[in-house]
mmCIF file of C-alpha atoms in Angstrom:
data_model
loop_
_atom_site.group_PDB
_atom_site.id
_atom_site.type_symbol
_atom_site.label_atom_id
_atom_site.label_comp_id
_atom_site.label_asym_id
_atom_site.label_seq_id
_atom_site.Cartn_x
_atom_site.Cartn_y
_atom_site.Cartn_z
ATOM 1 C CA MET A 368 -12.115 28.817 2.760
ATOM 2 C CA THR A 369 -10.689 25.213 1.240
ATOM 3 C CA HIS A 370 -11.558 25.134 -2.927
ATOM 4 C CA ALA A 371 -11.092 21.836 -4.552
ATOM 5 C CA PHE A 372 -8.593 22.424 -7.353
ATOM 6 C CA ALA A 373 -6.023 20.429 -9.278
ATOM 7 C CA LEU A 374 -2.460 22.096 -10.156
ATOM 8 C CA HIS A 375 -3.866 25.161 -11.049
ATOM 9 C CA GLY A 376 -7.181 24.322 -10.243
ATOM 10 C CA ARG A 377 -7.667 22.081 -7.459
ATOM 11 C CA MET A 378 -4.395 22.366 -6.518
ATOM 12 C CA ALA A 379 -4.223 26.290 -7.008
ATOM 13 C CA ALA A 380 -6.698 26.541 -4.592
ATOM 14 C CA ALA A 381 -4.606 25.305 -1.975
ATOM 15 C CA LEU A 382 -2.354 28.011 -2.815
ATOM 16 C CA LEU A 383 -4.573 30.559 -2.546
ATOM 17 C CA ALA A 384 -6.120 29.175 0.624
ATOM 18 C CA PHE A 385 -2.837 28.803 2.525
ATOM 19 C CA ALA A 386 -2.661 31.509 4.674
ATOM 20 C CA LEU A 387 -6.026 31.414 5.466
ATOM 21 C CA SER A 388 -5.794 27.380 6.854
ATOM 22 C CA GLY A 389 -7.896 26.815 9.556
ATOM 23 C CA PRO A 390 -6.498 26.209 13.331
ATOM 24 C CA THR A 391 -3.652 24.237 13.770
ATOM 25 C CA HIS A 392 -3.934 20.677 15.350
ATOM 26 C CA ALA A 393 -2.307 19.206 17.899
ATOM 27 C CA SER A 394 0.241 16.991 16.082
ATOM 28 C CA VAL A 395 3.879 15.148 15.868
ATOM 29 C CA PRO A 396 6.582 18.052 17.213
ATOM 30 C CA SER A 397 8.723 18.823 14.695
ATOM 31 C CA ASP A 398 13.064 19.569 14.591
ATOM 32 C CA THR A 399 15.228 21.170 12.092
ATOM 33 C CA ILE A 400 17.611 18.622 10.115
ATOM 34 C CA LYS A 401 21.315 19.435 8.628
ATOM 35 C CA VAL A 402 21.087 17.693 5.418
ATOM 36 C CA GLY A 403 24.323 18.602 3.429
ATOM 37 C CA ASP A 404 24.701 22.567 3.904
ATOM 38 C CA TYR A 405 20.462 22.903 4.119
ATOM 39 C CA ARG A 406 18.212 22.571 7.253
ATOM 40 C CA VAL A 407 15.098 20.505 6.389
ATOM 41 C CA GLU A 408 11.982 20.618 8.892
ATOM 42 C CA ALA A 409 10.829 17.298 9.428
ATOM 43 C CA ALA A 410 8.929 15.134 12.074
ATOM 44 C CA THR A 411 8.812 11.575 13.278
ATOM 45 C CA ALA A 412 7.161 9.569 15.586
ATOM 46 C CA GLY A 413 5.781 6.251 15.815
ATOM 47 C CA SER A 414 6.979 2.581 15.327
ATOM 48 C CA GLY A 415 6.196 0.140 12.992
ATOM 49 C CA ARG A 416 7.351 -2.608 10.501
ATOM 50 C CA TYR A 417 6.367 -0.049 7.878
ATOM 51 C CA THR A 418 7.511 3.734 7.446
ATOM 52 C CA VAL A 419 4.577 6.443 6.682
ATOM 53 C CA ILE A 420 6.525 8.950 4.612
ATOM 54 C CA LEU A 421 3.637 11.982 3.885
ATOM 55 C CA GLU A 422 4.023 14.580 0.969
ATOM 56 C CA ALA A 423 2.532 17.700 1.212
ATOM 57 C CA GLY A 424 0.625 19.459 -1.506
ATOM 58 C CA PHE A 425 2.173 22.689 -4.240
ATOM 59 C CA GLY A 426 2.959 25.361 -1.809
ATOM 60 C CA ARG A 427 2.236 23.393 1.896
ATOM 61 C CA ASN A 428 4.626 22.410 4.696
ATOM 62 C CA LYS A 429 4.269 19.726 6.712
ATOM 63 C CA ASP A 430 1.701 21.247 9.066
ATOM 64 C CA VAL A 431 -1.002 20.471 6.654
ATOM 65 C CA TRP A 432 -0.737 16.941 7.939
ATOM 66 C CA SER A 433 -1.607 18.153 11.301
ATOM 67 C CA ARG A 434 -4.973 16.435 11.630
ATOM 68 C CA VAL A 435 -3.909 12.726 10.805
ATOM 69 C CA THR A 436 -0.001 12.564 12.282
ATOM 70 C CA LEU A 437 -1.078 11.691 15.317
ATOM 71 C CA PRO A 438 -3.551 8.861 14.735
ATOM 72 C CA LEU A 439 -1.300 7.222 12.343
ATOM 73 C CA ALA A 440 1.914 7.525 14.663
ATOM 74 C CA LYS A 441 -0.083 4.483 16.997
ATOM 75 C CA SER A 442 0.382 2.671 14.503
ATOM 76 C CA ALA A 443 3.127 3.004 12.413
ATOM 77 C CA LYS A 444 6.673 4.704 11.649
ATOM 78 C CA LEU A 445 5.636 8.093 10.208
ATOM 79 C CA MET A 446 7.879 10.849 8.672
ATOM 80 C CA SER A 447 6.672 14.208 7.452
ATOM 81 C CA TYR A 448 8.352 17.086 6.294
ATOM 82 C CA SER A 449 8.784 20.602 4.389
ATOM 83 C CA ARG A 450 10.270 20.878 0.648
ATOM 84 C CA ALA A 451 13.075 23.483 0.653
ATOM 85 C CA GLY A 452 11.757 26.711 1.015
ATOM 86 C CA HIS A 453 8.652 25.834 2.827
ATOM 87 C CA GLY A 454 7.605 25.647 6.668
ATOM 88 C CA ASN A 455 11.581 26.685 8.309
ATOM 89 C CA SER A 456 13.284 24.411 6.000
ATOM 90 C CA ASP A 457 15.904 26.373 4.024
ATOM 91 C CA PRO A 458 15.339 27.652 -0.187
ATOM 92 C CA ARG A 459 18.009 25.986 -2.273
ATOM 93 C CA PRO A 460 19.204 27.086 -5.494
ATOM 94 C CA GLU A 461 18.181 24.889 -8.063
ATOM 95 C CA ALA A 462 15.134 25.061 -9.979
ATOM 96 C CA PRO A 463 12.335 23.807 -7.582
ATOM 97 C CA THR A 464 11.810 20.264 -10.540
ATOM 98 C CA ILE A 465 10.054 17.307 -9.713
ATOM 99 C CA ALA A 466 13.431 15.599 -9.963
ATOM 100 C CA ALA A 467 15.032 18.336 -7.720
ATOM 101 C CA ARG A 468 11.842 17.541 -4.956
ATOM 102 C CA THR A 469 12.930 13.785 -5.188
ATOM 103 C CA ASN A 470 16.315 14.069 -4.734
ATOM 104 C CA GLU A 471 15.527 16.366 -1.134
ATOM 105 C CA LEU A 472 13.440 13.534 -0.130
ATOM 106 C CA GLU A 473 16.589 10.710 -1.097
ATOM 107 C CA GLN A 474 18.432 12.857 0.712
ATOM 108 C CA LEU A 475 16.712 13.388 3.703
ATOM 109 C CA ILE A 476 15.732 9.437 4.061
ATOM 110 C CA ALA A 477 18.880 8.688 4.092
ATOM 111 C CA LYS A 478 19.976 11.416 6.761
ATOM 112 C CA LEU A 479 17.627 10.166 8.884
ATOM 113 C CA ASP A 480 18.453 6.314 8.230
ATOM 114 C CA LEU A 481 14.554 5.434 7.747
ATOM 115 C CA LYS A 482 14.161 1.888 6.317
ATOM 116 C CA PRO A 483 11.569 0.362 3.986
ATOM 117 C CA PRO A 484 8.794 -0.816 3.778
ATOM 118 C CA PHE A 485 7.593 2.586 2.967
ATOM 119 C CA VAL A 486 4.085 3.899 2.685
ATOM 120 C CA LEU A 487 4.471 7.191 0.780
ATOM 121 C CA VAL A 488 1.001 9.565 0.846
ATOM 122 C CA GLY A 489 0.699 11.935 -1.409
ATOM 123 C CA HIS A 490 -1.833 15.235 -1.634
ATOM 124 C CA SER A 491 -2.105 16.705 -4.980
ATOM 125 C CA TYR A 492 1.434 18.019 -6.090
ATOM 126 C CA GLY A 493 2.480 15.613 -3.669
ATOM 127 C CA GLY A 494 0.857 12.787 -5.241
ATOM 128 C CA PHE A 495 3.245 13.338 -8.463
ATOM 129 C CA LEU A 496 6.342 13.365 -6.504
ATOM 130 C CA ILE A 497 5.535 9.797 -4.560
ATOM 131 C CA ARG A 498 4.953 8.782 -7.775
ATOM 132 C CA SER A 499 8.227 10.133 -8.570
ATOM 133 C CA TYR A 500 10.049 8.546 -5.763
ATOM 134 C CA ALA A 501 8.357 5.214 -6.252
ATOM 135 C CA ALA A 502 9.044 5.406 -10.032
ATOM 136 C CA ARG A 503 13.084 4.984 -8.782
ATOM 137 C CA HIS A 504 12.552 2.443 -6.133
ATOM 138 C CA PRO A 505 10.062 -0.011 -6.581
ATOM 139 C CA GLU A 506 11.979 -2.442 -3.930
ATOM 140 C CA GLN A 507 11.185 -0.014 -1.728
ATOM 141 C CA VAL A 508 7.517 0.850 -1.626
ATOM 142 C CA ALA A 509 4.634 -1.084 -0.369
ATOM 143 C CA GLY A 510 1.578 1.064 -0.499
ATOM 144 C CA MET A 511 0.779 4.300 -1.605
ATOM 145 C CA VAL A 512 -2.112 7.220 -0.505
ATOM 146 C CA PHE A 513 -2.621 9.654 -3.543
ATOM 147 C CA VAL A 514 -4.711 12.375 -1.492
ATOM 148 C CA ASP A 515 -7.007 14.285 -4.326
ATOM 149 C CA PRO A 516 -3.742 13.885 -6.258
ATOM 150 C CA SER A 517 -2.968 15.786 -9.096
ATOM 151 C CA ASP A 518 -2.865 14.373 -12.780
ATOM 152 C CA GLU A 519 -0.948 15.564 -15.710
ATOM 153 C CA GLN A 520 -3.879 14.445 -18.224
ATOM 154 C CA PHE A 521 -6.046 17.143 -16.422
ATOM 155 C CA ASN A 522 -5.376 20.298 -18.166
ATOM 156 C CA VAL A 523 -5.240 18.560 -21.592
ATOM 157 C CA GLU A 524 -8.710 17.051 -20.086
ATOM 158 C CA LEU A 525 -10.670 20.198 -19.279
ATOM 159 C CA ARG A 526 -8.845 22.043 -22.690
ATOM 160 C CA LYS A 527 -11.124 19.581 -24.762
ATOM 161 C CA LEU A 528 -14.115 20.822 -23.147
ATOM 162 C CA ASP A 529 -13.562 24.465 -22.909
ATOM 163 C CA SER A 530 -9.393 25.512 -23.739
ATOM 164 C CA ALA A 531 -10.027 29.108 -23.218
ATOM 165 C CA ALA A 532 -11.547 28.973 -19.770
ATOM 166 C CA VAL A 533 -8.347 26.584 -19.014
ATOM 167 C CA ASP A 534 -6.091 29.808 -19.459
ATOM 168 C CA LYS A 535 -8.274 32.166 -18.002
ATOM 169 C CA ASP A 536 -7.723 29.736 -14.518
ATOM 170 C CA THR A 537 -4.075 29.834 -15.488
ATOM 171 C CA LYS A 538 -3.607 32.971 -15.289
ATOM 172 C CA LEU A 539 -5.943 33.738 -12.074
ATOM 173 C CA THR A 540 -3.803 31.469 -10.460
ATOM 174 C CA GLU A 541 -0.297 33.130 -11.428
ATOM 175 C CA GLN A 542 -2.095 36.103 -10.120
ATOM 176 C CA PHE A 543 -2.877 34.882 -6.918
ATOM 177 C CA MET A 544 0.375 32.963 -6.134
ATOM 178 C CA PRO A 545 3.311 33.976 -3.589
ATOM 179 C CA PRO A 546 6.504 35.379 -6.675
ATOM 180 C CA ARG A 547 8.639 32.555 -5.063
ATOM 181 C CA PHE A 548 6.453 29.742 -6.367
ATOM 182 C CA HIS A 549 6.507 30.883 -9.462
ATOM 183 C CA PRO A 550 9.569 28.648 -10.933
ATOM 184 C CA GLU A 551 8.133 25.383 -9.449
ATOM 185 C CA LEU A 552 5.217 27.142 -10.839
ATOM 186 C CA ARG A 553 6.226 26.935 -14.364
ATOM 187 C CA SER A 554 7.887 23.836 -14.398
ATOM 188 C CA VAL A 555 4.612 22.090 -13.156
ATOM 189 C CA GLN A 556 2.901 24.093 -15.936
ATOM 190 C CA ALA A 557 5.276 22.397 -18.272
ATOM 191 C CA VAL A 558 3.748 19.026 -16.963
ATOM 192 C CA LEU A 559 0.584 19.884 -17.671
ATOM 193 C CA ASP A 560 1.061 21.141 -20.723
ATOM 194 C CA SER A 561 2.585 17.988 -22.134
ATOM 195 C CA GLY A 562 0.367 15.766 -19.861
ATOM 196 C CA LYS A 563 3.412 13.831 -19.461
ATOM 197 C CA LEU A 564 5.543 13.712 -16.143
ATOM 198 C CA PRO A 565 9.209 14.169 -16.703
ATOM 199 C CA PHE A 566 10.357 10.780 -15.501
ATOM 200 C CA ALA A 567 10.527 6.872 -16.817
ATOM 201 C CA GLY A 568 10.102 3.966 -15.308
ATOM 202 C CA ALA A 569 7.021 1.404 -13.849
ATOM 203 C CA LEU A 570 4.922 2.188 -10.491
ATOM 204 C CA PRO A 571 5.163 -1.064 -7.886
ATOM 205 C CA ASP A 572 1.717 -2.473 -8.184
ATOM 206 C CA VAL A 573 2.005 -2.544 -4.821
ATOM 207 C CA PRO A 574 -1.588 -1.567 -2.024
ATOM 208 C CA VAL A 575 -3.197 1.578 -3.709
ATOM 209 C CA ALA A 576 -5.781 4.177 -2.069
ATOM 210 C CA VAL A 577 -7.021 6.785 -3.982
ATOM 211 C CA LEU A 578 -8.895 9.428 -2.409
ATOM 212 C CA THR A 579 -11.168 11.805 -4.895
ATOM 213 C CA SER A 580 -13.288 14.871 -4.032
ATOM 214 C CA VAL A 581 -16.083 15.724 -5.619
ATOM 215 C CA GLN A 582 -17.460 18.599 -3.798
ATOM 216 C CA LYS A 583 -20.407 20.432 -5.430
ATOM 217 C CA ARG A 584 -20.497 24.271 -5.844
ATOM 218 C CA GLU A 585 -23.095 26.156 -5.643
ATOM 219 C CA GLN A 586 -21.426 28.987 -7.587
ATOM 220 C CA PRO A 587 -18.533 27.862 -9.337
ATOM 221 C CA GLN A 588 -15.569 30.626 -9.781
ATOM 222 C CA LEU A 589 -13.530 29.012 -11.671
ATOM 223 C CA PHE A 590 -14.135 26.534 -14.436
ATOM 224 C CA LEU A 591 -12.584 23.797 -13.018
ATOM 225 C CA GLU A 592 -15.110 24.012 -10.158
ATOM 226 C CA THR A 593 -17.753 23.295 -12.356
ATOM 227 C CA PRO A 594 -19.310 20.052 -13.129
ATOM 228 C CA ALA A 595 -18.135 18.890 -15.988
ATOM 229 C CA ALA A 596 -14.601 19.504 -14.638
ATOM 230 C CA VAL A 597 -15.020 17.943 -11.812
ATOM 231 C CA GLN A 598 -16.216 14.954 -13.416
ATOM 232 C CA VAL A 599 -13.333 14.773 -15.713
ATOM 233 C CA TRP A 600 -10.808 14.852 -12.308
ATOM 234 C CA ARG A 601 -12.991 12.071 -11.115
ATOM 235 C CA GLY A 602 -12.679 10.300 -14.419
ATOM 236 C CA LEU A 603 -8.759 10.804 -14.545
ATOM 237 C CA HIS A 604 -8.466 9.398 -10.613
ATOM 238 C CA GLU A 605 -10.672 5.903 -11.848
ATOM 239 C CA ARG A 606 -8.521 5.407 -14.316
ATOM 240 C CA PHE A 607 -4.891 6.294 -12.767
ATOM 241 C CA PHE A 608 -6.760 3.530 -10.105
ATOM 242 C CA ARG A 609 -7.471 1.034 -12.346
ATOM 243 C CA ASN A 610 -3.216 0.528 -13.043
ATOM 244 C CA PHE A 611 -3.324 -1.455 -9.588
ATOM 245 C CA SER A 612 -4.794 -4.900 -8.732
ATOM 246 C CA ASN A 613 -5.325 -4.345 -4.778
ATOM 247 C CA GLY A 614 -6.584 -1.096 -3.141
ATOM 248 C CA SER A 615 -9.699 1.090 -2.937
ATOM 249 C CA HIS A 616 -10.711 4.212 -4.193
ATOM 250 C CA ILE A 617 -13.115 6.715 -2.190
ATOM 251 C CA VAL A 618 -14.871 9.359 -3.539
ATOM 252 C CA THR A 619 -16.257 11.912 -1.255
ATOM 253 C CA ALA A 620 -18.506 15.043 -1.761
ATOM 254 C CA GLU A 621 -18.235 15.907 1.815
ATOM 255 C CA SER A 622 -14.695 17.875 1.539
ATOM 256 C CA GLY A 623 -12.908 19.794 -0.809
ATOM 257 C CA HIS A 624 -9.575 19.311 -1.900
ATOM 258 C CA ASN A 625 -8.201 19.353 1.680
ATOM 259 C CA ILE A 626 -9.392 16.035 3.170
ATOM 260 C CA HIS A 627 -6.922 15.683 5.096
ATOM 261 C CA GLN A 628 -8.126 18.648 6.872
ATOM 262 C CA GLU A 629 -11.374 18.286 6.614
ATOM 263 C CA GLN A 630 -12.601 14.876 6.374
ATOM 264 C CA PRO A 631 -8.799 13.473 8.078
ATOM 265 C CA GLN A 632 -10.201 10.059 9.194
ATOM 266 C CA LEU A 633 -10.974 8.939 5.499
ATOM 267 C CA VAL A 634 -6.825 9.701 4.949
ATOM 268 C CA VAL A 635 -6.269 7.999 8.653
ATOM 269 C CA ALA A 636 -8.528 5.042 7.795
ATOM 270 C CA ALA A 637 -6.536 4.388 4.001
ATOM 271 C CA VAL A 638 -3.208 4.269 5.155
ATOM 272 C CA GLU A 639 -4.330 2.256 7.745
ATOM 273 C CA GLY A 640 -6.568 -0.195 5.143
ATOM 274 C CA VAL A 641 -2.863 -0.318 2.647
ATOM 275 C CA ILE A 642 -0.573 -1.047 5.688
ATOM 276 C CA ALA A 643 -2.941 -3.777 5.973
ATOM 277 C CA ALA A 644 -3.316 -5.026 2.732
ATOM 278 C CA ALA A 645 0.972 -4.198 2.623
ATOM 279 C CA GLU A 646 1.235 -6.530 5.155
ATOM 280 C CA GLY A 647 -1.225 -9.667 3.780
ATOM 281 C CA VAL A 648 1.066 -9.385 0.474
ATOM 282 C CA ARG A 649 4.130 -9.946 2.709
ATOM 283 C CA VAL A 650 2.750 -12.879 4.819
ATOM 284 C CA LYS A 651 1.739 -14.309 1.446
ATOM 285 C CA ARG A 652 5.146 -14.094 -0.375
ATOM 286 C CA GLU A 653 6.512 -15.378 3.024
ATOM 287 C CA ARG A 654 4.648 -18.668 2.952
ATOM 288 C CA GLU A 655 5.305 -19.290 -0.779
ATOM 289 C CA GLN A 656 8.887 -18.715 -0.587
ATOM 290 C CA ALA A 657 8.848 -20.930 2.649
ATOM 291 C CA ARG A 658 6.586 -23.423 0.559
ATOM 292 C CA ALA A 659 8.949 -23.332 -2.271
ATOM 293 C CA GLY A 660 12.031 -24.007 0.471
ATOM 294 C CA LEU A 661 10.312 -26.573 2.427
ATOM 295 C CA LEU A 662 9.523 -28.685 -1.592
ATOM 296 C CA HIS A 663 13.140 -28.274 -2.433
ATOM 297 C CA ARG A 664 13.862 -29.700 0.653
ATOM 298 C CA LEU A 665 11.647 -33.021 0.362
ATOM 299 C CA GLU A 666 13.077 -33.446 -2.971
ATOM 300 C CA LEU A 667 16.354 -33.610 -1.565
ATOM 301 C CA GLY A 668 15.302 -36.114 0.755
ATOM 302 C CA GLY A 669 16.831 -37.517 3.635
ATOM 303 C CA SER A 670 15.793 -38.976 7.496
ATOM 304 C CA ASP A 671 12.604 -38.143 9.693
ATOM 305 C CA ALA A 672 14.137 -36.375 11.172
ATOM 306 C CA ALA A 673 15.608 -34.206 9.094
ATOM 307 C CA MET A 674 12.542 -33.143 7.222
ATOM 308 C CA VAL A 675 10.659 -32.416 10.492
ATOM 309 C CA ALA A 676 13.192 -29.659 11.179
ATOM 310 C CA ALA A 677 12.870 -28.553 7.773
ATOM 311 C CA LEU A 678 9.000 -28.261 8.085
ATOM 312 C CA GLU A 679 9.841 -26.598 11.282
ATOM 313 C CA ALA A 680 12.154 -24.368 10.236
ATOM 314 C CA SER A 681 9.622 -23.222 7.400
ATOM 315 C CA GLY A 682 7.196 -21.393 9.528
ATOM 316 C CA LEU A 683 4.529 -22.995 7.791
ATOM 317 C CA SER A 684 1.072 -24.053 9.880
ATOM 318 C CA GLU A 685 -0.293 -27.270 10.577
ATOM 319 C CA TRP A 686 -2.964 -25.887 7.820
ATOM 320 C CA ASP A 687 -0.596 -24.410 5.493
ATOM 321 C CA ALA A 688 1.256 -28.014 5.392
ATOM 322 C CA ASN A 689 -1.787 -30.015 5.390
ATOM 323 C CA ARG A 690 -2.931 -28.044 1.728
ATOM 324 C CA LEU A 691 0.421 -28.030 0.164
ATOM 325 C CA GLY A 692 0.652 -32.522 1.452
ATOM 326 C CA TYR A 693 -2.834 -32.455 -0.595
ATOM 327 C CA GLU A 694 -1.721 -30.039 -2.871
ATOM 328 C CA LEU A 695 1.428 -32.787 -4.120
ATOM 329 C CA LEU A 696 -0.904 -35.870 -3.934
ATOM 330 C CA GLY A 697 -3.225 -33.983 -6.254
ATOM 331 C CA ALA A 698 -2.654 -31.498 -8.532
ATOM 332 C CA ARG A 699 1.058 -31.802 -8.456
ATOM 333 C CA LYS A 700 0.860 -35.547 -8.402
ATOM 334 C CA GLN A 701 3.796 -36.042 -6.413
ATOM 335 C CA PRO A 702 2.983 -38.689 -3.477
ATOM 336 C CA VAL A 703 6.350 -39.678 -2.702
ATOM 337 C CA LEU A 704 6.730 -36.207 -1.731
ATOM 338 C CA ALA A 705 3.190 -36.137 0.196
ATOM 339 C CA GLU A 706 4.268 -39.097 2.041
ATOM 340 C CA ARG A 707 6.966 -37.125 3.241
ATOM 341 C CA LEU A 708 5.566 -34.333 4.217
ATOM 342 C CA MET A 709 2.824 -35.502 6.180
ATOM 343 C CA ARG A 710 4.710 -37.988 7.546
ATOM 344 C CA ALA A 711 6.787 -34.760 9.377
ATOM 345 C CA GLY A 712 3.787 -33.204 9.433
ATOM 346 C CA ALA A 713 2.040 -35.880 11.664
ATOM 347 C CA SER A 714 5.039 -35.612 13.960
ATOM 348 C CA ARG A 715 5.820 -31.934 13.966
ATOM 349 C CA PHE A 716 1.859 -31.597 15.384
ATOM 350 C CA ASN A 717 1.754 -34.589 16.730
ATOM 351 C CA THR A 718 -1.705 -33.508 18.947
ATOM 352 C CA SER A 719 -3.062 -32.461 16.078
ATOM 353 C CA ASP A 720 -6.051 -35.521 15.036
ATOM 354 C CA ASN A 721 -6.696 -33.652 11.726
ATOM 355 C CA MET A 722 -3.149 -34.124 11.085
ATOM 356 C CA GLN A 723 -2.580 -37.657 11.902
ATOM 357 C CA ASP A 724 -6.138 -38.200 9.613
ATOM 358 C CA SER A 725 -4.573 -36.393 6.640
ATOM 359 C CA TYR A 726 -1.447 -38.707 7.170
ATOM 360 C CA GLY A 727 -3.449 -41.421 7.116
ATOM 361 C CA GLU A 728 -5.309 -40.298 3.532
ATOM 362 C CA VAL A 729 -2.349 -40.216 1.963
ATOM 363 C CA LEU A 730 -0.916 -43.394 3.330
ATOM 364 C CA LEU A 731 -3.727 -45.371 1.926
ATOM 365 C CA ALA A 732 -3.920 -43.902 -1.364
ATOM 366 C CA THR A 733 -0.395 -44.669 -2.142
ATOM 367 C CA GLY A 734 -1.618 -47.900 -1.148
ATOM 368 C CA LYS A 735 -0.032 -48.424 2.634
ATOM 369 C CA PRO A 736 -4.028 -49.597 3.859
ATOM 370 C CA LEU A 737 -2.083 -51.165 6.884
ATOM 371 C CA GLU A 738 0.258 -48.224 7.695
ATOM 372 C CA ALA A 739 -2.928 -45.787 7.346
ATOM 373 C CA ARG A 740 -4.970 -48.036 10.330
ATOM 374 C CA LEU A 741 -2.892 -47.210 12.386
ATOM 375 C CA GLN A 742 -3.142 -43.109 11.736
ATOM 376 C CA PHE A 743 -6.567 -43.394 11.522
ATOM 377 C CA MET A 744 -6.710 -45.028 14.835
ATOM 378 C CA LYS A 745 -4.308 -41.935 16.211
ATOM 379 C CA ALA A 746 -6.718 -39.273 15.000
ATOM 380 C CA ILE A 747 -9.888 -41.160 16.554
ATOM 381 C CA THR A 748 -7.901 -41.764 20.116
ATOM 382 C CA LEU A 749 -6.635 -37.898 19.720
ATOM 383 C CA ALA A 750 -10.168 -36.813 18.960
ATOM 384 C CA GLU A 751 -11.877 -38.271 21.858
ATOM 385 C CA ALA A 752 -9.510 -37.273 23.909
ATOM 386 C CA GLN A 753 -10.061 -33.526 23.103
ATOM 387 C CA GLY A 754 -14.038 -34.280 23.559
ATOM 388 C CA LYS A 755 -14.026 -33.169 19.298
ATOM 389 C CA GLY A 756 -17.642 -34.018 17.757
ATOM 390 C CA ASP A 757 -19.497 -36.600 16.245
ATOM 391 C CA LYS A 758 -19.577 -35.341 13.273
ATOM 392 C CA VAL A 759 -15.302 -35.132 13.350
ATOM 393 C CA LEU A 760 -15.144 -39.086 14.682
ATOM 394 C CA ALA A 761 -17.728 -40.207 12.087
ATOM 395 C CA GLY A 762 -14.939 -39.002 9.167
ATOM 396 C CA TYR A 763 -12.430 -40.560 10.849
ATOM 397 C CA ARG A 764 -14.522 -43.699 11.372
ATOM 398 C CA ALA A 765 -15.401 -43.988 7.966
ATOM 399 C CA ASN A 766 -11.656 -43.690 7.045
ATOM 400 C CA LEU A 767 -10.606 -46.072 9.395
ATOM 401 C CA ALA A 768 -13.343 -48.618 7.620
ATOM 402 C CA LYS A 769 -11.786 -47.638 4.297
ATOM 403 C CA ALA A 770 -8.286 -48.747 5.261
ATOM 404 C CA GLU A 771 -9.888 -52.391 7.036
ATOM 405 C CA GLY A 772 -11.543 -52.832 3.782
ATOM 406 C CA ALA A 773 -8.330 -52.472 1.117
ATOM 407 C CA MET A 774 -6.538 -54.617 3.760
ATOM 408 C CA ALA A 775 -8.937 -57.546 3.366
ATOM 409 C CA ARG A 776 -9.066 -57.196 -0.307
#
């Protein structure tokens, strides 16, 4: 049985239920790796530009991800692990604080030589941990997925509804939790009592997915299972999600706190969606950098051959070059650079009727109708040879007529 609790409640349910977890599923094989003086259980698989790092909830080891690891490894490099004292990982003497857990992850990443960009996936308490890592290393993080994540304000908000009920839930959690987890629980309780996480630094504004369980309990056994508490949980997730400009908030009533085990397809889709969004951000950023570099080169000037080489080196497509040319001509009011770019584009994409026509339009706009006429004629010849439609040809012929009209004046 899996309950839908957060840290104490939703997370505590995972603690209470971890020994009762369902049958294991085929997953990525793990190994024990020596990290400093300690052995760490970890598994890696797959390949790709992005490395997905899975951070389990409180008291859980890497096996909780068994239903998502193989699907995710098909599209990215994947790493899951068991924190110190969990699974087959050695315990460590230092207090298991959020900072200490973040240190562990940093050490493991270094040992495995994992390379960013990272997509961090955290369940429940694991959401705190990936936030801690992202705050320390924002430049390494391309995306984040929060699977029913703990929120530092949850108990603070619940106490506004019924402080005694929150205390009762807390005592039940402590009673049923194995003693070996008590030190970390006390560390987490301090966060929940204060409503503040013990680290500084803004999270990177990267693509994010937040998954929220709002499963209804017919007979709530704990206060935080009640409809009022679940509404608080959902509201906190919505508020957290609004910190990011790109992503999705997925709400499900079909699974409890362990969405990755009950509805693994939601988690897989969320991770894949974040990777796709991160790739879109990367491509856009590289295109903007290429545009900036090309503009600088155009401003420096040089031979026609040098301009063609600069356009080719930029990696910009015909569509990108065409768009930039019209932008220079219009909004930027830099006709000289527009002509320079379009001349290079007409040479670089010499079989494109559209690029020849575009260059002709720039020439016409800069007072060179004779040269424009020649470009429009090239566009028509190419379009006819390539079997372009009447509408395309009509546009080119209309431009040709404009050039001839300008010559006659």
